[in-house]
mmCIF file of C-alpha atoms in Angstrom:
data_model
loop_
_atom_site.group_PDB
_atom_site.id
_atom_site.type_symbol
_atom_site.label_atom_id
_atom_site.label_comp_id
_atom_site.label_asym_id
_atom_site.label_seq_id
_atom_site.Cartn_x
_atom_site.Cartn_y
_atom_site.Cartn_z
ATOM 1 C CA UNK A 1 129.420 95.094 82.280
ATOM 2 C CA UNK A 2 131.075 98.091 83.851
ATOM 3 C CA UNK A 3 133.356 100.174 82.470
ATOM 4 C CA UNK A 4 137.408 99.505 82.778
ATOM 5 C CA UNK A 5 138.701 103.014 84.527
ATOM 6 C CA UNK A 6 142.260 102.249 85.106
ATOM 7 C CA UNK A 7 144.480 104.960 86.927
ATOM 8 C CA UNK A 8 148.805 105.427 86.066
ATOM 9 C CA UNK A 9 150.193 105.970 88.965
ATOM 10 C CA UNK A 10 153.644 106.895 89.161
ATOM 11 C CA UNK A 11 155.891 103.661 89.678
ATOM 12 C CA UNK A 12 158.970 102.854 92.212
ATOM 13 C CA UNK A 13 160.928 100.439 93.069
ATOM 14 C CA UNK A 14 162.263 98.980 96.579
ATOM 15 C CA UNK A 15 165.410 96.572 96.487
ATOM 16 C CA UNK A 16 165.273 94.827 99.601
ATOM 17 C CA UNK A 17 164.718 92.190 101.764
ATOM 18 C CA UNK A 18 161.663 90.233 103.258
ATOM 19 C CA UNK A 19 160.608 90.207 106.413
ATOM 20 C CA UNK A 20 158.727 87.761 108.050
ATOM 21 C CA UNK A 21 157.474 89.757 110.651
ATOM 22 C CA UNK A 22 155.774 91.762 108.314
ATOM 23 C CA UNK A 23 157.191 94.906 110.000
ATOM 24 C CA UNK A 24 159.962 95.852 107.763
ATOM 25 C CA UNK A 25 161.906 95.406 104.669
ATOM 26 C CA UNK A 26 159.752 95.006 101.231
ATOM 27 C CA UNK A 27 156.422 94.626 103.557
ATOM 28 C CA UNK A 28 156.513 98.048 104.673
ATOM 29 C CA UNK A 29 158.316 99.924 101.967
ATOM 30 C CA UNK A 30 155.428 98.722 99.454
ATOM 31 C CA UNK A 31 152.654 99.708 101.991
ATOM 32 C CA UNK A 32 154.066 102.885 102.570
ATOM 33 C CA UNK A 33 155.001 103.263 98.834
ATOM 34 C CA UNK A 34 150.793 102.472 97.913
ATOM 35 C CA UNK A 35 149.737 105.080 101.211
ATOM 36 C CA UNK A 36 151.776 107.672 98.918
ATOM 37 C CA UNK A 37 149.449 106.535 95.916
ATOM 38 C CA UNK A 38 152.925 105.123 94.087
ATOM 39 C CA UNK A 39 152.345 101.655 92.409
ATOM 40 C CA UNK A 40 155.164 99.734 94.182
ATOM 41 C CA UNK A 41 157.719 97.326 92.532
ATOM 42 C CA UNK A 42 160.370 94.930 94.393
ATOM 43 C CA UNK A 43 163.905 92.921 93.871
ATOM 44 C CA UNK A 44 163.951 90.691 96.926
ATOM 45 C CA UNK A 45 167.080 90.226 97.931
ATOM 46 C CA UNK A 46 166.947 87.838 100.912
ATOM 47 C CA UNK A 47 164.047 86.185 103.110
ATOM 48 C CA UNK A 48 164.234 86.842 106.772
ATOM 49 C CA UNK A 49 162.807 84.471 109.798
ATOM 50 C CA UNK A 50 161.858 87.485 111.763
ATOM 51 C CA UNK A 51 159.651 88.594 114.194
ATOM 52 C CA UNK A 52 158.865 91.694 116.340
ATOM 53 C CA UNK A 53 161.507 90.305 119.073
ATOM 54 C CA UNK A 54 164.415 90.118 116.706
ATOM 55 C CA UNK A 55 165.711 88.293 113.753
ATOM 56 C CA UNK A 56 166.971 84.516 113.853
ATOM 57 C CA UNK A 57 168.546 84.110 110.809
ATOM 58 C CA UNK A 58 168.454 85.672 107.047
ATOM 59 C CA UNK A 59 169.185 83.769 103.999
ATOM 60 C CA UNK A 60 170.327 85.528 100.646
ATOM 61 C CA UNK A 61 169.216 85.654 97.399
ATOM 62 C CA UNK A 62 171.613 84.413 94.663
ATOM 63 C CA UNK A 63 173.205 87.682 92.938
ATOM 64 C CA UNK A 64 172.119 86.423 89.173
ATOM 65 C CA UNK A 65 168.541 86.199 90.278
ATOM 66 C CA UNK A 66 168.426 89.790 92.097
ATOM 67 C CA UNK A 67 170.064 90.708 88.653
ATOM 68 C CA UNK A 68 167.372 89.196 86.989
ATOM 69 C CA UNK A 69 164.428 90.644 89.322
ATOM 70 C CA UNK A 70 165.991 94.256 88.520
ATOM 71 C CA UNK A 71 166.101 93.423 84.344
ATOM 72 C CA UNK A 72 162.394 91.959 84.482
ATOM 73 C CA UNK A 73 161.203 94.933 86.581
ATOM 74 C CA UNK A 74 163.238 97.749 84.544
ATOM 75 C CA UNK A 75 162.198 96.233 80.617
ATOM 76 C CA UNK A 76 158.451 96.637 81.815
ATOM 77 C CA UNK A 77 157.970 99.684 83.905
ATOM 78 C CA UNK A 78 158.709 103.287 83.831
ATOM 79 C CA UNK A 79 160.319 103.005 87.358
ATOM 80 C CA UNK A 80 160.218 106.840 88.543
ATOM 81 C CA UNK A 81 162.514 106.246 92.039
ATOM 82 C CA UNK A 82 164.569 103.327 93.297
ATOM 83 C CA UNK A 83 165.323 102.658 97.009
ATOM 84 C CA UNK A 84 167.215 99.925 98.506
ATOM 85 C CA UNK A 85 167.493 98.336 101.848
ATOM 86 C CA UNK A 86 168.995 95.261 102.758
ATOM 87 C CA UNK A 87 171.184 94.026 100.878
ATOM 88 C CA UNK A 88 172.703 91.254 102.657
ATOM 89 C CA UNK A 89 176.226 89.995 100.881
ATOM 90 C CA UNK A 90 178.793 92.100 99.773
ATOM 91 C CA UNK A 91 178.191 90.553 96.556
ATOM 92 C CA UNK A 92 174.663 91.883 96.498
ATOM 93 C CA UNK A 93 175.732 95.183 97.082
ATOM 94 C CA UNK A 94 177.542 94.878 94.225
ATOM 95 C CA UNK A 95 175.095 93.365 91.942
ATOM 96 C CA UNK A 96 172.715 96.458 93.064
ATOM 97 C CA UNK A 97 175.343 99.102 91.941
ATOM 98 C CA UNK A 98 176.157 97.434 88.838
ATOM 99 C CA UNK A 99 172.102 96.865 88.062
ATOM 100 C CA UNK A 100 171.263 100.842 89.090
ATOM 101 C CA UNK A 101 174.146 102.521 87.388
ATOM 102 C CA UNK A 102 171.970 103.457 83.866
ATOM 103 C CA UNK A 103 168.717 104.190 86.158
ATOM 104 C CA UNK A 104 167.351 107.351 84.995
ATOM 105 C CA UNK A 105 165.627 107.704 88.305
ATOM 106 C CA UNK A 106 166.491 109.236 91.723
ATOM 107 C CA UNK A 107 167.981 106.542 94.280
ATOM 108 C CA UNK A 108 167.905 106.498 98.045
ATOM 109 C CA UNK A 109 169.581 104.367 99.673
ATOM 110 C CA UNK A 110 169.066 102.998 103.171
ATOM 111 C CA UNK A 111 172.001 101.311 104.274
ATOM 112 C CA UNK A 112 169.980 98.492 106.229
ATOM 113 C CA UNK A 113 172.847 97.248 108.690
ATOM 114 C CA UNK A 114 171.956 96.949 111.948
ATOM 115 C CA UNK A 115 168.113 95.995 112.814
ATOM 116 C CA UNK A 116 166.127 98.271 115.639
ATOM 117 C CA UNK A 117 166.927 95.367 118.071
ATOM 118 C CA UNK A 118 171.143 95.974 117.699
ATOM 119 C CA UNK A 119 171.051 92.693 115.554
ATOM 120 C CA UNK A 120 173.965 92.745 112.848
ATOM 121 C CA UNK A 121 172.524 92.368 109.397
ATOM 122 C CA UNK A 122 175.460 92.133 107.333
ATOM 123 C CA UNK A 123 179.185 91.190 107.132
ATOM 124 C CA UNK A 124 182.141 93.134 107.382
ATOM 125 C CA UNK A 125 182.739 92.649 103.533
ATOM 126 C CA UNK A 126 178.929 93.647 102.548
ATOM 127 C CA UNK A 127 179.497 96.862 104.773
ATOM 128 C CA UNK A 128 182.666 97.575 102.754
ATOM 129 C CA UNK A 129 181.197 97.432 99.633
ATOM 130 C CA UNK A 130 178.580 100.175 99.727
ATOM 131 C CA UNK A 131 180.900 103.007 98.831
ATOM 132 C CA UNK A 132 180.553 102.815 95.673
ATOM 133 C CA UNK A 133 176.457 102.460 95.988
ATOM 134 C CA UNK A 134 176.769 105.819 98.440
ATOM 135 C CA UNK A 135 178.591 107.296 95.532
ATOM 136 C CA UNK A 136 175.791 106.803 93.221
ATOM 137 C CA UNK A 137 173.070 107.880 95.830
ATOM 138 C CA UNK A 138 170.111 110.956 95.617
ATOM 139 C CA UNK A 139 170.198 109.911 98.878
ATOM 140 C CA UNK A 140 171.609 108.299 101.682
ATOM 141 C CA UNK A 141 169.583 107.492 104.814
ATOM 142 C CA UNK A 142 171.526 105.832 108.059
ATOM 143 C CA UNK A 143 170.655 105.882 111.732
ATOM 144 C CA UNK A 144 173.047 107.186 113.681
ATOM 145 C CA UNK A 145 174.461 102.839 114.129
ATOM 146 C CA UNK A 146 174.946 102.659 110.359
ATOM 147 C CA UNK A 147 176.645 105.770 110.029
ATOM 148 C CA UNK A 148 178.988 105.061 112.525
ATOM 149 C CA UNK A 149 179.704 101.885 110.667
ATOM 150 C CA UNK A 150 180.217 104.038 107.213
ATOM 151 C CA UNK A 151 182.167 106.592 108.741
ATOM 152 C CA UNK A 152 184.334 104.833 111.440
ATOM 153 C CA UNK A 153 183.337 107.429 113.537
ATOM 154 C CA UNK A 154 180.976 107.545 116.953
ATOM 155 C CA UNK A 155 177.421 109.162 116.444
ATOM 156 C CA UNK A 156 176.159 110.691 119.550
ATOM 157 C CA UNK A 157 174.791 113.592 119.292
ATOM 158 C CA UNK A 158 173.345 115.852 116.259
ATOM 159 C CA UNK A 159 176.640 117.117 115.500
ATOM 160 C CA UNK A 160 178.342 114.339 115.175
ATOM 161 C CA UNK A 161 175.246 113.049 113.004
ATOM 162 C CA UNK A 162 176.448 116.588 110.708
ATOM 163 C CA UNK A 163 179.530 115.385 110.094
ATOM 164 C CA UNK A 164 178.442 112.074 109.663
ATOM 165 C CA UNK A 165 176.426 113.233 107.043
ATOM 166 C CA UNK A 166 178.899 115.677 105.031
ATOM 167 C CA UNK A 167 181.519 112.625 104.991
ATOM 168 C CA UNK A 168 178.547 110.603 103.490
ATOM 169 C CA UNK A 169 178.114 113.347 100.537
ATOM 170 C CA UNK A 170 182.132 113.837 100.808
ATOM 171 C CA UNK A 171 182.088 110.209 99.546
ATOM 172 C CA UNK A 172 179.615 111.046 96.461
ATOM 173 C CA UNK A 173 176.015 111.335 97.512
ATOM 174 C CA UNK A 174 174.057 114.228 96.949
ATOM 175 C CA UNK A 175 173.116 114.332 99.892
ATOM 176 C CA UNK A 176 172.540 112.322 103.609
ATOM 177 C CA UNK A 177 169.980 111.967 105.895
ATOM 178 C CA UNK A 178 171.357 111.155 109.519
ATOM 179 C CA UNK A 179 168.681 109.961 111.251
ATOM 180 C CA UNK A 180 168.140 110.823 115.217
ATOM 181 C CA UNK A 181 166.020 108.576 116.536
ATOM 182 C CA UNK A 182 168.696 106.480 118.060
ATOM 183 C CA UNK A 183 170.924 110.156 119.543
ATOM 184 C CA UNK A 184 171.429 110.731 122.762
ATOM 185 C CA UNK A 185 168.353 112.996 124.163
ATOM 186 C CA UNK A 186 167.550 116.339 122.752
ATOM 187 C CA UNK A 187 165.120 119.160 123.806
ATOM 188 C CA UNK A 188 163.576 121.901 121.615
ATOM 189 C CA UNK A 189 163.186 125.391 123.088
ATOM 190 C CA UNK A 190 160.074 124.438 125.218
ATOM 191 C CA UNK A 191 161.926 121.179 127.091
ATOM 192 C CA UNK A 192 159.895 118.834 124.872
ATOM 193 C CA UNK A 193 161.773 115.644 123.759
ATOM 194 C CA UNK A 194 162.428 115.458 119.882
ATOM 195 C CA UNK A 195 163.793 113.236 117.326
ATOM 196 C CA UNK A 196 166.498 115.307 115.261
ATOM 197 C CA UNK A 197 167.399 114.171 111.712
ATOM 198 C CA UNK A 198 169.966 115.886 109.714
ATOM 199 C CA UNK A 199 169.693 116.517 106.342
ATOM 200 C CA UNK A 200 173.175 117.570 104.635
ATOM 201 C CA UNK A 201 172.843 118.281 100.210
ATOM 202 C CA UNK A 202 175.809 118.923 98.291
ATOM 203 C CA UNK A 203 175.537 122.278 96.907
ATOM 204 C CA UNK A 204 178.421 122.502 94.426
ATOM 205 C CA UNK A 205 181.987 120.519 92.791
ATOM 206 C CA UNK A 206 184.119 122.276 95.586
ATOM 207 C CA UNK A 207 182.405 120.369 98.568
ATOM 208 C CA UNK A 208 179.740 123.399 99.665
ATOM 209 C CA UNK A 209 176.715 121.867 101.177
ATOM 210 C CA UNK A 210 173.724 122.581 102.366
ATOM 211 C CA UNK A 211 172.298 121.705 106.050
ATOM 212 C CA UNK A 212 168.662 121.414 107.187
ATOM 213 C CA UNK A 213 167.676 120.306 110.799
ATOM 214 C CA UNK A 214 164.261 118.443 111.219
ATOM 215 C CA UNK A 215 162.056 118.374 114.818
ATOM 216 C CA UNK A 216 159.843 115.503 115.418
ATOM 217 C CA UNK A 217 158.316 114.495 118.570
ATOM 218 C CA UNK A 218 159.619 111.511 120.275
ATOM 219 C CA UNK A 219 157.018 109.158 120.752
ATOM 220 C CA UNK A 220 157.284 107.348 124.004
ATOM 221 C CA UNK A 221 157.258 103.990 122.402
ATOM 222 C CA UNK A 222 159.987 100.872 121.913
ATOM 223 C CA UNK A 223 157.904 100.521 118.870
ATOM 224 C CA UNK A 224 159.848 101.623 116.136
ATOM 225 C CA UNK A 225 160.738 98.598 113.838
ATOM 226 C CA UNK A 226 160.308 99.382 110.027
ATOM 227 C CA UNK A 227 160.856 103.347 111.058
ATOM 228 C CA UNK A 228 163.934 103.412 108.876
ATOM 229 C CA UNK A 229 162.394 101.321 105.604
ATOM 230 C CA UNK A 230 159.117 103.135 105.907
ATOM 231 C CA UNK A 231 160.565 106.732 105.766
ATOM 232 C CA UNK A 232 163.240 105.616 102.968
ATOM 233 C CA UNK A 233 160.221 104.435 101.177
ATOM 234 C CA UNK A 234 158.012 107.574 101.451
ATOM 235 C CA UNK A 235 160.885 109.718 100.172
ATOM 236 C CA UNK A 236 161.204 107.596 97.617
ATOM 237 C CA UNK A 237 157.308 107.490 96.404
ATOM 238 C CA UNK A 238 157.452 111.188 97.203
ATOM 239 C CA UNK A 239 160.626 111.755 94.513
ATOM 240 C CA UNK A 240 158.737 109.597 92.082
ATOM 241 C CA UNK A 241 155.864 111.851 92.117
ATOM 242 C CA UNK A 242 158.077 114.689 91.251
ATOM 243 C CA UNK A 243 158.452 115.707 94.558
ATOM 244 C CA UNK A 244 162.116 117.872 95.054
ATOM 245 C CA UNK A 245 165.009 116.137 97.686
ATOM 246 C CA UNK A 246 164.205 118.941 100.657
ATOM 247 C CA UNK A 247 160.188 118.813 100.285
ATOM 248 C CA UNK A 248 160.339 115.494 99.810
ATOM 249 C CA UNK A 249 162.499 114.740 102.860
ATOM 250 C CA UNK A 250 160.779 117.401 105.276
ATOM 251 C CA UNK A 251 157.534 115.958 104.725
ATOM 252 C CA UNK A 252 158.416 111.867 104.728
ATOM 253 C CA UNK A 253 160.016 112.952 108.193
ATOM 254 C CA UNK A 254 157.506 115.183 109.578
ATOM 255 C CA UNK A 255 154.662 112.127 108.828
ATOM 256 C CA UNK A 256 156.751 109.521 110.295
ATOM 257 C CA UNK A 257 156.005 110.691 113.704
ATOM 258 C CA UNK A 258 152.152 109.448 112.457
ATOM 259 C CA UNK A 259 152.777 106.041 111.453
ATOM 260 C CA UNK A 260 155.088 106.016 115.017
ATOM 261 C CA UNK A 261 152.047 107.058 117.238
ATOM 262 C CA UNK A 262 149.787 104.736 115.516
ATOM 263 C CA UNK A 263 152.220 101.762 115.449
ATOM 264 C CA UNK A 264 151.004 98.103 115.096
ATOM 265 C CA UNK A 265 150.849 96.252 118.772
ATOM 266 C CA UNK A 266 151.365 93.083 117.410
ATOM 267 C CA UNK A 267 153.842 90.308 118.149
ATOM 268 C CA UNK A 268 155.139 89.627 122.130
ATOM 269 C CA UNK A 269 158.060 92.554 121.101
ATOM 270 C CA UNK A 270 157.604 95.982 121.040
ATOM 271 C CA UNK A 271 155.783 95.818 117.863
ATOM 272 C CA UNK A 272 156.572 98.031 114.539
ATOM 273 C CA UNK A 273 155.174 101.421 112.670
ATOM 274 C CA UNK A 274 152.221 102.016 111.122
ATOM 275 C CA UNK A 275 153.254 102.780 107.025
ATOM 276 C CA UNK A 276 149.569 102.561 106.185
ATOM 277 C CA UNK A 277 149.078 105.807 108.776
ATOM 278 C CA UNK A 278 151.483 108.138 106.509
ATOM 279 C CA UNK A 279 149.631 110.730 105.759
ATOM 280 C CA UNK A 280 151.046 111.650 101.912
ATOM 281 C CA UNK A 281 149.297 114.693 101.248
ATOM 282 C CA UNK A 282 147.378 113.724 98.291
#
């Protein structure tokens, strides 16, 4: 008989939907959560009928038994990081808030709203109700489509994805992460092509903040669905390994250009990222 040789790996926990496609949502925030060598929990919130071309319809979870996924996973485990994605109803979002509110544990949130095809995820109402989510955030994480919708606001360019971002910690994060991969085209100092995502961390009571500007090269790929859940999720596995916000943040985005260049090619769409290709550092 051999010997039991158990390891503890820190644990997190991802709040989001399924997706049937296997490209996004709780498939690829718990393989990206296990690449970071995190031991990966979820509350599903809604099942998806999905595929790499787009998403033909989503149906929720009832809010009692996402309340009830959260109890059962938060009376057993030492969750060390919480991230959510889709939440689908406005009554969701609200169940979430409610649930996280006594979480001793950092929580990012990834306002899932609009899929990587343009496909609306959620209503009106369910967009409305993440303010006071965003107010409880570590971390927020939009592209530059969802934080349009949470700011009212166009997001073009990288400055508009800065002020994007300080309205996001304005409203009580500690900090947002604009994402660029969806900006108009930007160069670095050689002509190259690259991906800017803006981090902005509120600094002190008085509104000072802190900016940081992150390069990654675009890949020349359509195949990007899961991007967004798959970098949510390694900051999250990286904050539950004790990881701080900036280190954290700067090297979930600097590996995401990885899991990009090694995306699946699967499905007649574009196909999706490769989580399983972060590379987490040890």
């Amino acid at each position: 008989m051999s010997e039991y040789d158990p390891v503890d790996p820190p644990v997190a926990l991802t709040i989001a939907g399924s997706d049937s496609g296997g490209g996004a949502g709780i498939q690829a925030d718990l393989t990206a959560m296990t690449a970071h060598g995190v031991f990966g929990t979820a509350v599903v919130t809604a099942t998806t009928a999905q595929h790499t071309r787009g998403v033909e319809g989503v149906h929720s979870v009832p809010a009692d038994h996402v309340a009830s996924q959260y109890a059962a996973v938060a009376g057993d485990f030492a969750v060390a990081a919480i991230k959510t994605g889709m939440l689908a109803t406005a009554e969701i979002v609200e169940t979430v808030t409610d649930s996280v509110a006594d979480a001793d544990a950092p929580l990012v949130v990834d306002p899932v709203m609009v899929a990587a095809t343009g496909d609306r995820l959620l209503s009106p109402a369910a967009e409305d109700a993440y303010e006071d989510l965003i107010a409880a955030a570590t971390l927020v994480t939009p592209n530059a489509d969802e934080a349009e919708v949470l700011t009212g606001e166009p997001v073009e360019t990288p400055a508009d994805a800065e002020r994007a971002a300080r309205e996001l910690v304005a409203l009580g994060a500690d900090a947002a992460l604009v994402k660029g991969g969806h900006l108009a085209g930007t160069t670095d100092s050689t002509g190259n092509n690259v991906v800017v995502d803006t981090l902005v961390r509120g600094t002190d009571p008085d509104g000072g903040v802190d900016i940081g500007r992150f390069e990654s090269p675009r890949i020349d790929t359509d195949a990007t669905h899961g991007s967004g859940c798959a970098l949510s999720s390694a900051i999250a596995a990286r904050l539950a390994r004790g990881e701080l916000l900036h280190e954290a943040v700067e090297a979930a985005v600097a590996e995401m250009s990885e899991a990009v260049r090694r995306g699946y090619d699967v499905g007649e769409g574009p196909g999706a990222v490769n989580p399983a290709a972060l590379d987490h550092g040890g």
